[in-house]
PDB file of C-alpha atoms in Angstrom:
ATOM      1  CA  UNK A   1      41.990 -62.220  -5.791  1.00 57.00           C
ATOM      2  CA  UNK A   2      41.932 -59.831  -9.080  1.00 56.00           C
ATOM      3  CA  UNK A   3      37.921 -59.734  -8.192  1.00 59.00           C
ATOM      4  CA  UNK A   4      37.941 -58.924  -4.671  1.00 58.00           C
ATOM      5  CA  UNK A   5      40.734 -56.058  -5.534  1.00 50.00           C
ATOM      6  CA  UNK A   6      37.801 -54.907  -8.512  1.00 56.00           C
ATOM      7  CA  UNK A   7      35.355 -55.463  -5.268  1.00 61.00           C
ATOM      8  CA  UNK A   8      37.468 -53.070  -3.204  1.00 54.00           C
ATOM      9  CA  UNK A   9      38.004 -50.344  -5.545  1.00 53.00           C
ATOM     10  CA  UNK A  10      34.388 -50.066  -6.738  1.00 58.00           C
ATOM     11  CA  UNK A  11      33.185 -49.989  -3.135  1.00 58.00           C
ATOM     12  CA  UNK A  12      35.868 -47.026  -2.188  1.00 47.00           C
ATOM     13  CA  UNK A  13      34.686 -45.556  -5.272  1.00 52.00           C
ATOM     14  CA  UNK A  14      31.222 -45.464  -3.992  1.00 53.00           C
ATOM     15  CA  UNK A  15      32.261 -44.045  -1.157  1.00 52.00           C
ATOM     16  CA  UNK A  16      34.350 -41.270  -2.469  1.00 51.00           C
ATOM     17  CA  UNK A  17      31.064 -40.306  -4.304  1.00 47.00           C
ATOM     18  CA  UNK A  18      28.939 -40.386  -1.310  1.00 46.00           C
ATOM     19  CA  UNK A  19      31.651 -38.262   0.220  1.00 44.00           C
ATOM     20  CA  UNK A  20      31.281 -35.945  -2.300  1.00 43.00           C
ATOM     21  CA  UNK A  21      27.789 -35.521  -2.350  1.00 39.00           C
ATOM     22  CA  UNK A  22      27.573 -35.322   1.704  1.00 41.00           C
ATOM     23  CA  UNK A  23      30.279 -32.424   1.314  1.00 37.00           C
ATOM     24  CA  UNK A  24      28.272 -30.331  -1.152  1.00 35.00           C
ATOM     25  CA  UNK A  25      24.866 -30.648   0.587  1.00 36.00           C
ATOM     26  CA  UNK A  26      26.517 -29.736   3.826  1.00 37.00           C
ATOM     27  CA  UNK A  27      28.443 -26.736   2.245  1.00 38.00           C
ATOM     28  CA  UNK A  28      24.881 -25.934   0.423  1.00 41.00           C
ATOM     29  CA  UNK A  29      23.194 -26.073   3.917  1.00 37.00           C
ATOM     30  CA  UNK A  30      25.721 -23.793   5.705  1.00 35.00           C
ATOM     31  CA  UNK A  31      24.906 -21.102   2.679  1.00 37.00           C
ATOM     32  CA  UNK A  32      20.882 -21.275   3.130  1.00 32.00           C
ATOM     33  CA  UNK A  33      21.524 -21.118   6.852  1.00 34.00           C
ATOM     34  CA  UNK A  34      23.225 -17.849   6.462  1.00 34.00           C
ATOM     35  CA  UNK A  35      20.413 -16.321   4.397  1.00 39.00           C
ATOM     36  CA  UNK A  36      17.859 -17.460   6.372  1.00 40.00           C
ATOM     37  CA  UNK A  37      14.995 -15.452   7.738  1.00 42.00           C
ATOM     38  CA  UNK A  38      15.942 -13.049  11.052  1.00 46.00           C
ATOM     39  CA  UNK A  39      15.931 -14.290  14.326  1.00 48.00           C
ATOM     40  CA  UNK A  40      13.595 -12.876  17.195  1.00 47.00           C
ATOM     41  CA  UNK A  41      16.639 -10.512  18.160  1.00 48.00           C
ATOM     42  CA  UNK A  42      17.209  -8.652  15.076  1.00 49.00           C
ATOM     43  CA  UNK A  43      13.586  -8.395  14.250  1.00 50.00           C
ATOM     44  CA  UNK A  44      13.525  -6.524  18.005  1.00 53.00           C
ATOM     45  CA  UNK A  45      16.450  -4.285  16.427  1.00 67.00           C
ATOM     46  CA  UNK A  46      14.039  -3.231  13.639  1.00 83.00           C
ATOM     47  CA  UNK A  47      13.368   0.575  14.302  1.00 90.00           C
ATOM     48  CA  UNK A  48      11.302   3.391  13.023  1.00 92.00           C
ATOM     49  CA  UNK A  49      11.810   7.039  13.800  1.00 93.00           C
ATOM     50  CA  UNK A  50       9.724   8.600  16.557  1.00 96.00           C
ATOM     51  CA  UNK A  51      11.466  12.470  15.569  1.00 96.00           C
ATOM     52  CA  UNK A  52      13.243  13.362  12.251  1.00 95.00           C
ATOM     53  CA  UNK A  53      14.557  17.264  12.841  1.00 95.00           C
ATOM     54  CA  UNK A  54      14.964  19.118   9.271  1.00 95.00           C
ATOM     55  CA  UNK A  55      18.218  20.345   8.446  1.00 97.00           C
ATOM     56  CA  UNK A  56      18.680  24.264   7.588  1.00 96.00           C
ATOM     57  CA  UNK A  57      19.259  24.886   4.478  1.00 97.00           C
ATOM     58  CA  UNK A  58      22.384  28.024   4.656  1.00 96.00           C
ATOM     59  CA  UNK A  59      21.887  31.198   3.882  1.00 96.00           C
ATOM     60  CA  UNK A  60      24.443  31.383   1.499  1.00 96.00           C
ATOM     61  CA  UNK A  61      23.761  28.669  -0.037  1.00 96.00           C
ATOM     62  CA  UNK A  62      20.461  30.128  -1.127  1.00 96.00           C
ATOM     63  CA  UNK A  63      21.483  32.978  -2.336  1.00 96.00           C
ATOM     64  CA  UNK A  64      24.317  31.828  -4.304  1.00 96.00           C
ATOM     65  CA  UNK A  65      21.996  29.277  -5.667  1.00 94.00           C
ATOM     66  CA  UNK A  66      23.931  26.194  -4.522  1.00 95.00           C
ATOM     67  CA  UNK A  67      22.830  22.638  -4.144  1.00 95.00           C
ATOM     68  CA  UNK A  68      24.457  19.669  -3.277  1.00 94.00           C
ATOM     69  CA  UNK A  69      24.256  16.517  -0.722  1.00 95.00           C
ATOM     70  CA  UNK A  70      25.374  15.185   2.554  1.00 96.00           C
ATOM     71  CA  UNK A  71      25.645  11.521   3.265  1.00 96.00           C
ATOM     72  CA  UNK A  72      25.653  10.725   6.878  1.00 97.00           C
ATOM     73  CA  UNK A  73      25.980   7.095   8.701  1.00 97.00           C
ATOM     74  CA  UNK A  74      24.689   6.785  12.384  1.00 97.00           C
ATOM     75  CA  UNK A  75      24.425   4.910  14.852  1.00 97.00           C
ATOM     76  CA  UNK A  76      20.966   4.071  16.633  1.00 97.00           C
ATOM     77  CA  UNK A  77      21.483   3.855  20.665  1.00 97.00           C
ATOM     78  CA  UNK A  78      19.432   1.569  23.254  1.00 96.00           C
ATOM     79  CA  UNK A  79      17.551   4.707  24.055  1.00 96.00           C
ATOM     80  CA  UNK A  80      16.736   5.415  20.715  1.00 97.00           C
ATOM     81  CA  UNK A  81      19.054   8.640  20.606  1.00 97.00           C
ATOM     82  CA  UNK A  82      21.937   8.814  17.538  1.00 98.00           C
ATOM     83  CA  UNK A  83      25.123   8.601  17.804  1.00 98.00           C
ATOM     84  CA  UNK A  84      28.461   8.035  16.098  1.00 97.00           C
ATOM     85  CA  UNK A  85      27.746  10.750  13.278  1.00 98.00           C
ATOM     86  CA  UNK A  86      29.783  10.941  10.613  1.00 98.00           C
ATOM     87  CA  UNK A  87      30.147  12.489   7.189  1.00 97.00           C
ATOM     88  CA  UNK A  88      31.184  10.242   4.423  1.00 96.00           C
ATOM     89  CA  UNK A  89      30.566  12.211   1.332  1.00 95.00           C
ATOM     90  CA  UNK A  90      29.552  15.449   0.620  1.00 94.00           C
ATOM     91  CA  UNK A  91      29.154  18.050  -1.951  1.00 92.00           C
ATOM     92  CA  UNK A  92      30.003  21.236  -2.367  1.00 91.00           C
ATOM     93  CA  UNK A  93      33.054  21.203  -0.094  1.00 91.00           C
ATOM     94  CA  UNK A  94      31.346  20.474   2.899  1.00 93.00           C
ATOM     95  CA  UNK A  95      28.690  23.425   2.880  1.00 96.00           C
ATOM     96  CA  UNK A  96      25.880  21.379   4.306  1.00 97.00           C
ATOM     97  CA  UNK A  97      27.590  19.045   6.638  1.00 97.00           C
ATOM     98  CA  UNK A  98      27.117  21.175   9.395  1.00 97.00           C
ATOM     99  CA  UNK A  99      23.589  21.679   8.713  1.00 97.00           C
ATOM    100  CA  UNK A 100      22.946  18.161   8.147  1.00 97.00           C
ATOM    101  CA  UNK A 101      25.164  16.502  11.377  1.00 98.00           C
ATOM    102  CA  UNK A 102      22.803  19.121  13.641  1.00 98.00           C
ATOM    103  CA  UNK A 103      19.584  17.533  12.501  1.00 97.00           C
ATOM    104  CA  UNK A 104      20.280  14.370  12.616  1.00 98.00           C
ATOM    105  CA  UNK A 105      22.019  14.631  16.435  1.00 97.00           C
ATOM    106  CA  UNK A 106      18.258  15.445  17.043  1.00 97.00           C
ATOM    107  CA  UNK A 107      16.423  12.490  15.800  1.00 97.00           C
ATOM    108  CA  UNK A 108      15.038  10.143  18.086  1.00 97.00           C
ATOM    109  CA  UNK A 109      13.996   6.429  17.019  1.00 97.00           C
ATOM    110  CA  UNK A 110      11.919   3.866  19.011  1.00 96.00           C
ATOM    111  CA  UNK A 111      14.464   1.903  21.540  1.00 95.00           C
ATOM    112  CA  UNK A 112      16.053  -0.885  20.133  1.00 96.00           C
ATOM    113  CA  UNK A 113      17.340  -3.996  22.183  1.00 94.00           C
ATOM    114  CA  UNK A 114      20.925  -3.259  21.386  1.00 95.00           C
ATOM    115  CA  UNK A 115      22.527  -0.320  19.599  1.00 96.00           C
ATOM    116  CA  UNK A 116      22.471  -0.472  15.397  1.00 96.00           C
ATOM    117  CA  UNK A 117      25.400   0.384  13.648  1.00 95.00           C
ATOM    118  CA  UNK A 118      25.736   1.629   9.954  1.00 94.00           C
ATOM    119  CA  UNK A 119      22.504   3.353   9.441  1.00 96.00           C
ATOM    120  CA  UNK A 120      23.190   6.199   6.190  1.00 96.00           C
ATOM    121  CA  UNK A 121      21.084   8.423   5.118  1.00 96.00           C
ATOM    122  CA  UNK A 122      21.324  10.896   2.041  1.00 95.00           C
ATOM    123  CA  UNK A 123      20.406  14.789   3.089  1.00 95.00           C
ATOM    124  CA  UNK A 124      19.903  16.104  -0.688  1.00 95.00           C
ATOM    125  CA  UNK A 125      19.829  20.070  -0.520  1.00 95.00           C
ATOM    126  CA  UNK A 126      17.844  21.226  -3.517  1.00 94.00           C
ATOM    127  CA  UNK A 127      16.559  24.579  -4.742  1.00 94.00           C
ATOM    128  CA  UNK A 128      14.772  22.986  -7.939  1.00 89.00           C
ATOM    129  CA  UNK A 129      12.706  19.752  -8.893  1.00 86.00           C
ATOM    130  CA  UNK A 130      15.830  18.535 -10.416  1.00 85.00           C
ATOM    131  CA  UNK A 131      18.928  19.045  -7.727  1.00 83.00           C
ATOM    132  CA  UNK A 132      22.538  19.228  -9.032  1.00 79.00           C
ATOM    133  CA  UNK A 133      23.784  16.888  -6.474  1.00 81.00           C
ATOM    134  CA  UNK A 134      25.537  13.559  -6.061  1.00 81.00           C
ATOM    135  CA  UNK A 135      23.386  10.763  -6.457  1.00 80.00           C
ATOM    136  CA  UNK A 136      24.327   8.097  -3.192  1.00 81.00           C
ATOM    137  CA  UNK A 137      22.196   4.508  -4.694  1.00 80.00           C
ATOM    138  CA  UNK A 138      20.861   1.586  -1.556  1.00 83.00           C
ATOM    139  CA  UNK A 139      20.533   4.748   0.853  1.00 88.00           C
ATOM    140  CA  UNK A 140      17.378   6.757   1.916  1.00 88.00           C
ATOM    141  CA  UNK A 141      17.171  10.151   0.621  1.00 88.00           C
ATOM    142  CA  UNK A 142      15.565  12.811   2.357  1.00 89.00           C
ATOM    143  CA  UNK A 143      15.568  16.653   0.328  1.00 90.00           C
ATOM    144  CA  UNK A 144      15.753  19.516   1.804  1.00 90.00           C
ATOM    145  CA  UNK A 145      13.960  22.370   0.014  1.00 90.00           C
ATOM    146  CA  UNK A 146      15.427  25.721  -0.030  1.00 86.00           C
ATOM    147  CA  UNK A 147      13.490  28.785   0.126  1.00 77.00           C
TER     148      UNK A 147
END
């Protein structure tokens, strides 16, 4: 009787470990399935810009000598218009936003299958090869050259 009990236990021990092992391969599994390569649909999201309008860089800025950045998110429509513009940092309390918010209402991007949220882009307004602005990291930055 003392051996089948031994039996017993070592056999739900064997199990247990099984158990174990099937849990961690299926939790590994779930994590490379969420880091896998994009579907069909979001490589159809994948834009590029047809029209990228140039801010203006102010008047007073220029002659004051002032620099400084904008960063904007965006949304991308079906019709490959922006939307959704907002302002999330900016230097120089806010002289550029409105400069930057009227170019980029004018950009046009090829049509995506559904509209793309969270697009940011850095507008860097610079009189010199090396701008006193904010630096934004993991966006694009596009400078604007003063004249």
């Amino acid at each position: 009787m003392a051996s089948q009990f031994k039996d017993f236990i070592s056999g739900f021990k064997k199990i247990g470990t099984y158990t174990t092992v099937a849990v961690v391969l299926l939790l590994g599994a779930s994590h490379f399935h969420t880091v896998a390569a994009p579907t069909q649909n979001e490589e159809a999201n994948e834009v590029s810009v047809i029209k990228r309008a140039m801010p203006k860089y102010p008047q007073y800025a220029v002659k004051n000598g002032l620099e400084g950045a904008v960063l904007v998110s965006f949304s991308i429509e079906k019709d490959g218009n922006v939307s959704d513009i907002q302002v999330e940092a900016s230097d120089k309390d806010g002289l550029f936003d409105a400069s930057a918010i009227l170019a980029v209402q004018r950009w046009v991007f090829t049509k995506p299958s559904k509209k793309i949220r969270n697009n940011y882009v850095s507008l860097e307004f610079a009189l010199t090869d090396n701008p006193d602005t904010t630096f934004f990291s993991n966006v694009e930055i596009i400078q604007i050259k003063g004249s």
